Short mmCIF file of C-alpha atoms in Angstrom, two decimals:
data_model
loop_
_atom_site.label_atom_id
_atom_site.label_comp_id
_atom_site.label_asym_id
_atom_site.label_seq_id
_atom_site.Cartn_x
_atom_site.Cartn_y
_atom_site.Cartn_z
CA MET H 930 4.38 14.83 -12.03
CA VAL H 931 2.98 17.36 -9.56
CA ALA H 932 0.09 16.52 -7.26
CA SER H 933 -2.89 18.83 -7.28
CA PRO H 934 -2.89 20.85 -4.04
CA SER H 935 -6.63 20.27 -3.60
CA ALA H 936 -6.52 16.52 -4.28
CA THR H 937 -5.12 15.55 -0.91
CA ALA H 938 -4.33 11.92 -0.31
CA HIS H 939 -6.90 11.39 2.44
CA LYS H 940 -9.71 12.55 0.16
CA LEU H 941 -8.50 10.32 -2.65
CA HIS H 942 -8.15 7.36 -0.29
CA ALA H 943 -11.74 7.93 0.80
CA CYS H 944 -12.88 7.82 -2.84
CA ILE H 945 -11.63 4.23 -2.91
CA ALA H 946 -12.94 3.45 0.58
CA PRO H 947 -13.10 5.42 3.84
CA ALA H 948 -10.66 4.27 6.50
CA ASP H 949 -13.32 2.58 8.64
CA VAL H 950 -14.56 0.61 5.63
CA LEU H 951 -11.06 -0.59 4.76
CA VAL H 952 -10.40 -1.65 8.34
CA ASP H 953 -13.70 -3.52 8.53
CA GLU H 954 -12.96 -5.33 5.26
CA ARG H 955 -9.44 -6.18 6.41
CA ARG H 956 -10.81 -7.63 9.65
CA THR H 957 -13.34 -9.63 7.63
CA LEU H 958 -10.53 -11.13 5.54
CA TYR H 959 -8.49 -12.14 8.61
CA ARG H 960 -11.58 -13.58 10.30
CA LEU H 961 -12.27 -15.66 7.22
CA ALA H 962 -8.68 -16.89 7.19
CA ALA H 963 -8.78 -17.81 10.87
CA ASP H 964 -12.02 -19.71 10.29
CA LEU H 965 -10.50 -21.50 7.29
CA PHE H 966 -7.46 -22.74 9.21
CA ALA H 967 -9.05 -23.23 12.64
CA PRO H 968 -12.81 -23.64 12.10
CA GLY H 969 -14.86 -21.99 14.80
CA THR H 970 -12.14 -19.49 15.72
CA GLU H 971 -13.61 -16.05 16.22
CA LEU H 972 -11.40 -12.97 16.38
CA SER H 973 -12.36 -9.89 18.37
CA ASP H 974 -11.59 -6.59 16.66
CA ASN H 975 -8.51 -6.20 18.82
CA LEU H 976 -7.21 -9.63 17.99
CA ALA H 977 -7.98 -9.20 14.29
CA ASP H 978 -6.00 -5.94 14.36
CA HIS H 979 -3.05 -7.29 16.33
CA PRO H 980 0.10 -7.16 14.17
CA ILE H 981 1.48 -10.49 15.35
CA VAL H 982 -1.90 -12.19 14.92
CA ARG H 983 -1.93 -10.85 11.36
CA TYR H 984 1.66 -12.03 10.88
CA GLU H 985 0.73 -15.55 11.99
CA ILE H 986 -2.38 -15.64 9.78
CA GLY H 987 -0.41 -14.16 6.87
CA ARG H 988 2.23 -16.88 7.18
CA THR H 989 -0.47 -19.51 6.98
CA LEU H 990 -2.11 -17.80 4.00
CA ALA H 991 1.30 -17.87 2.31
CA GLY H 992 1.43 -21.63 2.86
CA HIS H 993 4.12 -21.50 5.54
CA GLY H 994 2.80 -23.77 8.24
CA ASP H 995 -0.41 -24.21 10.20
CA LEU H 996 -2.22 -21.67 12.34
CA ASP H 997 -1.51 -22.08 16.05
CA VAL H 998 -4.53 -20.57 17.84
CA ALA H 999 -2.76 -20.80 21.21
CA ARG H 1000 -0.01 -18.62 19.76
CA LEU H 1001 -2.62 -15.97 18.90
CA HIS H 1002 -3.71 -15.86 22.53
CA GLU H 1003 -0.10 -15.69 23.68
CA VAL H 1004 0.84 -12.72 21.50
CA ALA H 1005 -2.41 -10.92 22.29
CA ALA H 1006 -1.33 -10.76 25.91
CA LEU H 1007 1.43 -8.30 24.95
CA ARG H 1008 1.04 -5.40 27.34
CA VAL H 1009 0.69 -1.96 25.75
CA ARG H 1010 0.48 1.60 27.08
CA HIS H 1011 -1.62 4.29 25.50
CA ALA H 1012 -0.11 7.43 24.07
CA GLY H 1013 -2.71 8.17 21.41
CA LEU H 1014 -1.81 4.79 19.91
CA PRO H 1015 -1.03 1.54 21.72
CA VAL H 1016 2.72 1.45 22.43
CA ALA H 1017 4.45 -1.87 23.15
CA ALA H 1018 5.40 -1.70 26.83
CA ASP H 1019 5.67 -5.34 27.87
CA PRO H 1020 9.09 -6.40 29.17
CA ARG H 1021 8.58 -9.50 26.97
CA SER H 1022 8.27 -7.35 23.82
CA ALA H 1023 11.62 -8.47 22.39
CA GLU H 1024 10.33 -12.04 22.44
CA LEU H 1025 6.72 -11.39 21.38
CA LEU H 1026 7.72 -8.92 18.63
CA GLU H 1027 10.58 -11.11 17.41
CA ALA H 1028 9.23 -11.25 13.86
CA PRO H 1029 9.05 -7.53 13.07
CA LEU H 1030 12.31 -6.86 14.94
CA ARG H 1031 14.06 -9.53 12.88
CA ILE H 1032 12.56 -8.44 9.56
CA ILE H 1033 13.43 -4.76 9.88
CA ALA H 1034 16.91 -5.32 11.36
CA PRO H 1035 19.88 -4.13 9.31
CA PRO H 1036 22.51 -6.87 8.78
CA GLY H 1037 24.33 -7.74 11.97
CA VAL H 1038 22.03 -5.63 14.14
CA LYS H 1039 19.56 -6.80 16.78
CA PRO H 1040 17.16 -3.95 17.56
CA MET H 1041 15.64 -4.07 21.02
CA PRO H 1042 12.36 -2.43 22.04
CA LEU H 1043 12.20 0.05 24.87
CA THR H 1044 9.75 -1.21 27.51
CA GLU H 1045 8.46 -0.58 30.99
CA ALA H 1046 11.48 -2.52 32.22
CA ASP H 1047 13.52 0.53 31.21
CA GLY H 1048 11.76 2.65 33.82
CA GLU H 1049 11.97 6.43 33.51
CA ARG H 1050 13.59 6.22 30.10
CA PHE H 1051 10.46 4.49 28.77
CA GLU H 1052 8.13 6.91 30.53
CA ALA H 1053 9.99 9.87 28.99
CA VAL H 1054 9.76 8.37 25.50
CA LEU H 1055 6.08 7.61 25.98
CA GLN H 1056 5.54 11.33 26.60
CA VAL H 1057 7.43 12.28 23.40
CA VAL H 1058 5.34 9.75 21.47
CA ALA H 1059 2.11 11.17 22.93
CA ASP H 1060 3.24 14.69 22.04
CA GLY H 1061 4.12 13.55 18.49
CA ILE H 1062 0.73 11.94 17.91
CA ARG H 1063 -0.99 15.06 19.29
CA LEU H 1064 1.13 17.23 16.99
CA PHE H 1065 0.25 15.09 13.97
CA ARG H 1066 -3.45 15.45 14.77
CA GLU H 1067 -3.07 19.22 15.20
CA LEU H 1068 -1.09 19.79 12.02
CA ALA H 1069 -3.03 17.48 9.71
CA PRO H 1070 -6.12 16.14 11.48
CA GLU H 1071 -7.73 14.51 8.44
CA THR H 1072 -4.50 12.85 7.37
CA ALA H 1073 -3.99 11.63 10.94
CA ASP H 1074 -7.46 10.06 11.03
CA ASP H 1075 -6.89 8.56 7.59
CA LEU H 1076 -3.49 6.97 8.32
CA LEU H 1077 -3.56 6.21 12.04
CA ALA H 1078 -6.69 4.08 11.54
CA HIS H 1079 -4.29 1.55 10.02
CA VAL H 1080 -1.68 1.62 12.79
CA SER H 1081 -2.52 -0.81 15.58
CA MET H 1082 0.71 -0.64 17.55
CA LEU H 1083 3.90 1.35 17.89
CA ALA H 1084 7.21 0.00 19.18
CA VAL H 1085 10.14 2.23 20.12
CA LEU H 1086 13.66 0.90 19.49
CA LYS H 1087 16.44 1.61 21.94
CA ARG H 1088 18.67 4.11 20.19
CA GLU H 1089 21.87 2.16 20.87
CA THR H 1090 20.38 -0.95 19.21
CA SER H 1091 18.48 0.49 16.24
CA GLY H 1092 21.40 0.30 13.82
CA GLY H 1093 20.35 3.37 11.85
CA VAL H 1094 16.68 2.45 11.56
CA VAL H 1095 14.75 5.68 11.96
CA SER H 1096 11.33 4.20 11.26
CA ALA H 1097 10.20 0.94 9.76
CA SER H 1098 7.25 -1.24 8.90
CA SER H 1099 6.85 -4.55 7.15
CA ARG H 1100 4.24 -5.99 4.82
CA TYR H 1101 4.68 -9.29 6.66
CA VAL H 1102 3.73 -7.81 10.04
CA PRO H 1103 1.12 -5.24 9.07
CA GLY H 1104 -0.20 -2.85 11.69
CA ILE H 1105 2.97 -2.23 13.69
CA VAL H 1106 5.24 0.79 13.23
CA LEU H 1107 8.74 0.70 14.70
CA ILE H 1108 10.58 3.93 15.37
CA ASP H 1109 13.97 4.86 16.72
CA GLU H 1110 13.97 6.39 20.18
CA PRO H 1111 12.73 9.91 19.43
CA SER H 1112 13.95 13.22 20.82
CA LEU H 1113 11.30 15.44 19.24
CA ALA H 1114 7.55 15.22 18.78
CA ILE H 1115 7.90 16.18 15.10
CA GLU H 1116 10.07 13.08 14.53
CA VAL H 1117 7.24 10.90 15.81
CA ALA H 1118 4.67 12.76 13.71
CA GLU H 1119 6.73 12.39 10.52
CA ALA H 1120 7.44 8.72 11.19
CA LEU H 1121 3.71 8.09 11.58
CA VAL H 1122 2.93 9.81 8.26
CA HIS H 1123 5.65 7.77 6.55
CA GLU H 1124 4.87 4.38 8.05
CA GLY H 1125 1.15 5.05 8.39
CA ALA H 1126 1.08 5.53 4.61
CA HIS H 1127 2.66 2.08 4.24
CA GLU H 1128 0.15 0.55 6.63
CA LYS H 1129 -2.68 2.16 4.64
CA PHE H 1130 -1.21 0.72 1.47
CA PHE H 1131 -1.04 -2.77 3.00
CA ASP H 1132 -4.77 -2.60 3.80
CA LEU H 1133 -5.61 -1.24 0.35
CA ALA H 1134 -3.53 -3.99 -1.28
CA ILE H 1135 -5.41 -6.85 0.41
CA THR H 1136 -8.91 -5.45 -0.03
CA ARG H 1137 -8.81 -3.61 -3.38
CA GLN H 1138 -7.32 -4.06 -6.82
CA PHE H 1139 -3.76 -2.77 -6.48
CA LEU H 1140 -1.20 -5.37 -7.53
CA ASP H 1141 -1.16 -8.96 -8.67
CA ALA H 1142 1.37 -11.63 -9.50
CA ARG H 1143 2.61 -9.78 -12.57
CA ALA H 1144 4.18 -7.19 -10.23
CA GLU H 1145 7.04 -9.60 -9.65
CA ASP H 1146 7.99 -9.68 -13.33
CA VAL H 1147 8.32 -5.93 -13.79
CA GLU H 1148 11.75 -4.32 -14.10
CA PHE H 1149 13.04 -2.66 -10.95
CA PHE H 1150 12.97 1.07 -10.25
CA GLU H 1151 16.33 2.59 -9.35
CA THR H 1152 16.37 5.70 -7.19
CA SER H 1153 18.51 8.60 -8.41
CA TRP H 1154 19.50 9.55 -4.84
CA SER H 1155 20.77 6.23 -3.47
CA HIS H 1156 20.73 3.89 -6.50
CA ALA H 1157 18.69 1.42 -4.49
CA ARG H 1158 16.63 -0.89 -6.73
CA TRP H 1159 13.05 -1.61 -5.80
CA PRO H 1160 10.47 -4.07 -7.18
CA LEU H 1161 7.16 -2.61 -8.34
CA GLU H 1162 5.36 -3.20 -5.04
CA GLN H 1163 8.03 -1.43 -3.02
CA THR H 1164 8.18 1.34 -5.60
CA PHE H 1165 4.45 1.96 -5.36
CA ALA H 1166 4.59 1.86 -1.56
CA ALA H 1167 7.47 4.35 -1.53
CA TRP H 1168 5.69 6.67 -3.95
CA HIS H 1169 2.58 6.54 -1.78
CA ALA H 1170 4.58 7.33 1.37
CA TYR H 1171 6.50 10.16 -0.27
CA SER H 1172 3.24 11.61 -1.64
CA CYS H 1173 1.74 11.63 1.87
CA LEU H 1174 4.97 13.12 3.28
CA ALA H 1175 4.97 15.83 0.59
CA GLN H 1176 1.49 16.87 1.66
CA PHE H 1177 2.43 16.74 5.34
CA ALA H 1178 5.43 18.96 4.56
CA LEU H 1179 3.02 21.73 3.57
CA ALA H 1180 1.47 21.58 7.05
CA CYS H 1181 4.94 21.76 8.65
CA GLU H 1182 6.18 24.85 6.81
CA GLY H 1183 8.21 27.07 9.11
CA ARG H 1184 8.57 24.41 11.81
CA PRO H 1185 11.89 22.90 12.92
CA LEU H 1186 12.18 19.33 11.61
CA GLY H 1187 14.06 16.27 12.82
CA LYS H 1188 17.65 15.87 11.62
CA ASP H 1189 16.69 12.85 9.49
CA SER H 1190 13.57 14.45 8.07
CA LEU H 1191 12.52 13.47 4.57
CA LEU H 1192 9.97 16.28 4.34
CA PRO H 1193 12.18 18.70 2.37
CA LYS H 1194 12.90 15.96 -0.21
CA ALA H 1195 9.50 14.31 -0.32
CA ARG H 1196 7.85 16.23 -3.16
CA GLU H 1197 10.80 15.81 -5.52
CA ARG H 1198 11.14 12.10 -4.76
CA ALA H 1199 7.39 11.48 -5.07
CA ALA H 1200 7.55 13.13 -8.49
CA GLU H 1201 10.52 11.03 -9.63
CA ILE H 1202 8.92 7.77 -8.51
CA GLY H 1203 5.51 8.82 -9.82
CA ASP H 1204 6.86 9.49 -13.29
CA TRP H 1205 8.38 6.00 -13.39
CA LEU H 1206 5.11 4.46 -12.16
CA LEU H 1207 3.09 6.30 -14.80
CA ALA H 1208 5.40 4.79 -17.42
CA HIS H 1209 4.69 1.35 -15.91
CA GLU H 1210 1.03 1.86 -14.98
CA HIS H 1211 -0.19 -1.06 -17.10
CA ASP H 1212 1.48 -3.36 -14.58
CA LEU H 1213 -0.72 -1.90 -11.80
CA ARG H 1214 -4.27 -3.07 -11.12
CA PRO H 1215 -7.14 -0.59 -11.60
CA ASP H 1216 -7.40 0.95 -8.12
CA ALA H 1217 -3.64 1.52 -7.93
CA ARG H 1218 -3.68 3.14 -11.36
CA TRP H 1219 -6.59 5.33 -10.33
CA LEU H 1220 -4.84 6.49 -7.14
CA LEU H 1221 -1.60 7.11 -9.02
CA ARG H 1222 -3.35 9.23 -11.63
CA ALA H 1223 -5.56 11.04 -9.12
CA ILE H 1224 -2.64 12.10 -6.94
CA ALA H 1225 -0.65 12.99 -10.06
CA GLY H 1226 -3.48 15.16 -11.32
CA GLU H 1227 -3.80 13.05 -14.49
CA PRO H 1228 -7.16 12.04 -16.03
CA THR H 1229 -8.54 9.11 -14.05
CA SER H 1230 -10.89 7.52 -16.60
CA LEU H 1231 -9.56 4.07 -17.30
CA PRO H 1232 -10.65 1.45 -19.79
CA SER H 1233 -12.81 -1.32 -18.34
CA ASP H 1234 -11.25 -4.57 -17.20
CA VAL H 1235 -14.39 -6.31 -18.36
CA ASP H 1236 -15.83 -6.02 -21.82
CA ASP H 1237 -19.55 -5.88 -21.12
CA GLU H 1238 -20.56 -7.25 -24.48
CA THR H 1239 -18.20 -10.20 -24.71
CA ALA H 1240 -17.15 -11.15 -21.20
CA ALA H 1241 -20.45 -12.64 -20.10
CA PRO H 1242 -20.52 -16.37 -20.90
CA GLY H 1243 -23.77 -17.96 -21.96
CA PHE H 1244 -25.43 -20.53 -19.69
CA ASP H 1245 -28.26 -22.83 -20.62
CA GLN H 1246 -31.55 -21.77 -19.10
CA ASP H 1247 -31.81 -25.10 -17.29
CA SER H 1248 -28.37 -24.71 -15.66
CA ARG H 1249 -28.14 -25.10 -11.91
CA PHE H 1250 -25.42 -23.70 -9.64
CA HIS H 1251 -24.13 -24.58 -6.21
CA VAL H 1252 -21.36 -23.43 -3.88
CA LEU H 1253 -18.54 -25.96 -3.69
CA PRO H 1254 -18.27 -27.68 -0.29
CA ASP H 1255 -14.78 -26.43 0.68
CA VAL H 1256 -15.71 -22.78 0.10
CA ARG H 1257 -16.31 -20.46 3.05
CA PHE H 1258 -17.12 -16.79 2.99
CA LYS H 1259 -17.71 -13.78 5.18
CA ARG H 1260 -19.53 -10.56 4.43
CA ALA H 1261 -18.15 -7.14 5.39
CA ALA H 1262 -20.36 -4.29 6.57
CA THR H 1263 -20.28 -2.92 3.01
CA GLU H 1264 -21.82 -6.20 1.80
CA ARG H 1265 -18.61 -7.01 -0.06
CA VAL H 1266 -17.85 -10.69 0.37
CA VAL H 1267 -14.47 -12.33 0.88
CA VAL H 1268 -14.34 -15.99 -0.05
CA GLY H 1269 -11.77 -18.61 0.79
CA ARG H 1270 -10.97 -22.18 -0.04
CA ALA H 1271 -8.79 -24.23 2.29
CA ALA H 1272 -6.26 -25.41 -0.29
CA GLN H 1273 -2.46 -25.48 0.12
CA PRO H 1274 -1.87 -22.60 0.14
CA ALA H 1275 -5.35 -21.24 0.77
CA GLU H 1276 -7.04 -19.25 -1.97
CA VAL H 1277 -8.82 -16.00 -1.11
CA PHE H 1278 -10.97 -13.80 -3.32
CA TRP H 1279 -12.95 -10.60 -2.95
CA LEU H 1280 -16.30 -10.61 -4.71
CA VAL H 1281 -17.52 -7.35 -6.17
CA ASP H 1282 -21.19 -6.36 -5.98
CA ASP H 1283 -23.08 -8.76 -8.24
CA ALA H 1284 -20.82 -11.70 -7.43
CA SER H 1285 -21.38 -11.03 -3.70
CA TRP H 1286 -25.10 -11.02 -4.32
CA VAL H 1287 -24.96 -14.30 -6.26
CA LEU H 1288 -23.06 -16.10 -3.51
CA GLY H 1289 -25.56 -14.78 -0.98
CA GLN H 1290 -28.43 -16.34 -2.96
CA LEU H 1291 -26.96 -19.83 -3.27
CA PRO H 1292 -27.83 -22.12 -0.33
CA ASP H 1293 -25.04 -22.66 2.23
CA ASP H 1294 -25.64 -26.40 2.25
CA GLY H 1295 -24.63 -26.77 -1.40
CA THR H 1296 -28.14 -27.31 -2.72
CA PRO H 1297 -28.16 -26.26 -6.40
CA MET H 1298 -30.24 -23.32 -7.53
CA ALA H 1299 -31.64 -22.98 -11.03
CA LEU H 1300 -30.44 -20.15 -13.25
CA GLU H 1301 -34.06 -19.29 -13.94
CA HIS H 1302 -34.68 -18.78 -10.21
CA LEU H 1303 -31.52 -16.66 -9.82
CA LEU H 1304 -32.51 -14.57 -12.81
CA SER H 1305 -35.97 -13.95 -11.42
CA ARG H 1306 -34.53 -12.78 -8.10
CA ALA H 1307 -31.83 -10.65 -9.77
CA THR H 1308 -34.34 -8.86 -11.97
CA GLY H 1309 -36.35 -7.93 -8.87
CA ASP H 1310 -33.47 -7.06 -6.54
CA TRP H 1311 -31.48 -5.10 -9.08
CA GLN H 1312 -34.52 -3.37 -10.60
CA VAL H 1313 -33.24 -3.82 -14.13
CA ALA H 1314 -34.55 -5.31 -17.35
CA ALA H 1315 -34.33 -9.09 -17.68
CA ALA H 1316 -31.71 -8.87 -20.44
CA THR H 1317 -29.47 -6.68 -18.29
CA ALA H 1318 -29.91 -8.94 -15.27
CA GLU H 1319 -29.08 -11.98 -17.40
CA ARG H 1320 -25.87 -10.40 -18.68
CA ARG H 1321 -24.75 -9.28 -15.22
CA LEU H 1322 -25.66 -12.64 -13.73
CA SER H 1323 -23.77 -14.49 -16.43
CA THR H 1324 -20.66 -12.34 -15.91
CA SER H 1325 -20.62 -13.04 -12.17
CA LEU H 1326 -21.47 -16.73 -12.51
CA GLY H 1327 -18.78 -17.07 -15.18
CA SER H 1328 -16.13 -15.69 -12.82
CA LEU H 1329 -17.39 -17.73 -9.85
CA VAL H 1330 -17.30 -20.93 -11.92
CA ALA H 1331 -13.90 -20.08 -13.44
CA THR H 1332 -12.39 -19.66 -9.97
CA SER H 1333 -13.97 -22.93 -8.76
CA LEU H 1334 -16.01 -21.22 -6.06
CA VAL H 1335 -19.30 -22.24 -7.66
CA ALA H 1336 -20.02 -25.28 -9.82
CA GLN H 1337 -22.53 -25.68 -12.61
CA THR H 1338 -24.60 -28.84 -12.83
CA MET A 499 -10.05 -13.11 23.09
CA THR A 500 -9.85 -9.37 23.60
CA ASN A 501 -6.64 -8.10 25.16
CA LEU A 502 -7.75 -5.75 27.89
CA ASN A 503 -4.56 -3.81 27.38
CA GLN A 504 -5.76 -2.86 23.94
CA PRO A 505 -9.22 -1.30 24.17
CA VAL A 506 -11.04 -0.85 20.90
CA ARG A 507 -10.19 2.49 19.37
CA PRO A 508 -13.20 4.11 17.71
CA LEU A 509 -12.42 4.81 14.09
CA ARG A 510 -13.08 8.27 12.79
CA PRO A 511 -14.36 7.86 9.24
CA VAL A 512 -13.01 10.33 6.74
CA PRO A 513 -15.79 11.87 4.67
CA PRO A 514 -15.11 11.69 0.94
CA SER A 515 -15.40 15.43 0.52
CA GLY A 516 -13.46 17.76 -1.73
CA PRO A 517 -13.11 17.64 -5.49
CA GLN A 518 -15.52 15.41 -7.35
CA LEU A 519 -13.56 12.72 -9.12
CA PRO A 520 -14.63 9.77 -11.23
CA CYS A 521 -15.09 6.71 -9.05
CA PRO A 522 -12.14 4.34 -8.89
CA PRO A 523 -12.69 1.20 -10.98
CA GLY A 524 -13.19 -1.09 -8.01
CA ALA A 525 -16.18 1.01 -6.94
CA ASP A 526 -17.90 0.56 -10.25
CA ARG A 527 -19.65 -2.73 -10.81
CA TRP A 528 -19.23 -2.56 -14.55
CA THR A 529 -15.50 -1.95 -14.81
CA GLY A 530 -14.07 -4.05 -11.98
CA GLN A 531 -13.58 -7.80 -12.09
CA PRO A 532 -16.41 -9.66 -10.31
CA VAL A 533 -13.98 -12.03 -8.56
CA VAL A 534 -10.64 -10.62 -7.46
CA PRO A 535 -7.95 -13.00 -6.20
CA VAL A 536 -5.95 -11.92 -3.15
CA ASP A 537 -2.43 -13.15 -3.89
CA TRP A 538 -0.68 -10.61 -1.67
CA PHE A 539 0.20 -13.19 0.96
CA ARG A 540 1.83 -15.50 -1.54
CA ARG A 541 4.12 -12.86 -3.02
CA MET A 542 7.52 -12.37 -1.43
CA PRO A 543 8.92 -9.21 -3.01
CA ASN A 544 12.54 -8.50 -2.28
CA GLY A 545 12.68 -11.27 0.32
CA GLY A 546 11.02 -8.95 2.85
CA THR A 547 9.75 -5.47 2.24
CA THR A 548 11.08 -3.23 4.93
CA TYR A 549 11.39 0.52 4.67
CA ARG A 550 14.28 2.18 6.38
CA ARG A 551 14.75 5.86 6.00
CA GLN A 552 18.47 5.79 5.52
CA LEU A 553 17.90 3.71 2.37
CA MET A 554 15.34 6.07 0.86
#
């Protein structure tokens, strides 16, 4: 599998959704979750982007405890310095960033962040980080815009405590990239391509159709170079990162690289992983399959998930529909709607186009609306024939009823 | 609730330029599912997905 030189990852990402759209939708999802667990809680953009805030909300969405709003305020007070990205600088970073430091730690190792308490050593590293981010933007400006939009914070690990971690990120604490204490700007730039690709993937995975529960039942991929075994999600994430690194390698040709650089190996590894993924593509959801095929240079036309002629259920003309009382939703700038129900654990759904429209029509107070009325509005708003509107309406209502977001009376 | 230490960074949208490709399924109202569950937070792959370069 060889990626097309013209089909660069940032352009393909933007075909799914531009970076600013993805970030807005991600914030909308976290704001909905905060409102589900602590009604009335409003998150600023900065708080919605904060990795530890997202960790705390993610834990609650996973059903692991309640949301502690005071804790969100506490972690948001983490002091950062600016080097092109916010860099954790607070002397309390080891405490406030305990979760990512624990998750990425090799066995028996306790990585410690470098902070302002380390004086000149921190200031020197901050300069290398700033130079690395500047270099990334010079070498691959579009890729930098595309990936760094998903990185909210960087933390630098003291070299003597990093235990061999060169760079790391975690799906459980999205938005933060951790790197070993760098010597060279190019090391920082490469780490941000690598981990920024993971952060991009995390945002794609929670806003688009990438993976679902079946991913956990798929056989593992085994790398030829280390014989590590990865589940499907990790395999896709690694392929995505290696694909971005392979493209970044082209921009770095002729430059000295860091001693741990993956750039010379990236294209070959992306190809190996990509071939395995193509053989398992039916276990990926449609947007992941599309991205895989697009980067691989394979045809991207995929069969529909929804059979237009048979998927739409029939509803009696005198049917009435209402939003169930425990359902809350928020609308992103794109008009896509994310819906949640405060169950244990909470259930969250993205609504696509027509379903978003339907939920927007139904009264917030749960008052039922007649199908006939919905159909009349849909025919006008969508500017389609009544039969087409009826079929589209039935498809959306069928899914909304099946997921217990809307009830029929 | 804004942390003054973290000013809002303006996002620089990436224009979808370059080769014309068929839209991804999620962008097409007729091929995507109308209601898409987000089960990402409930999945726990590998006990904790961390990427360390020395393992890759």
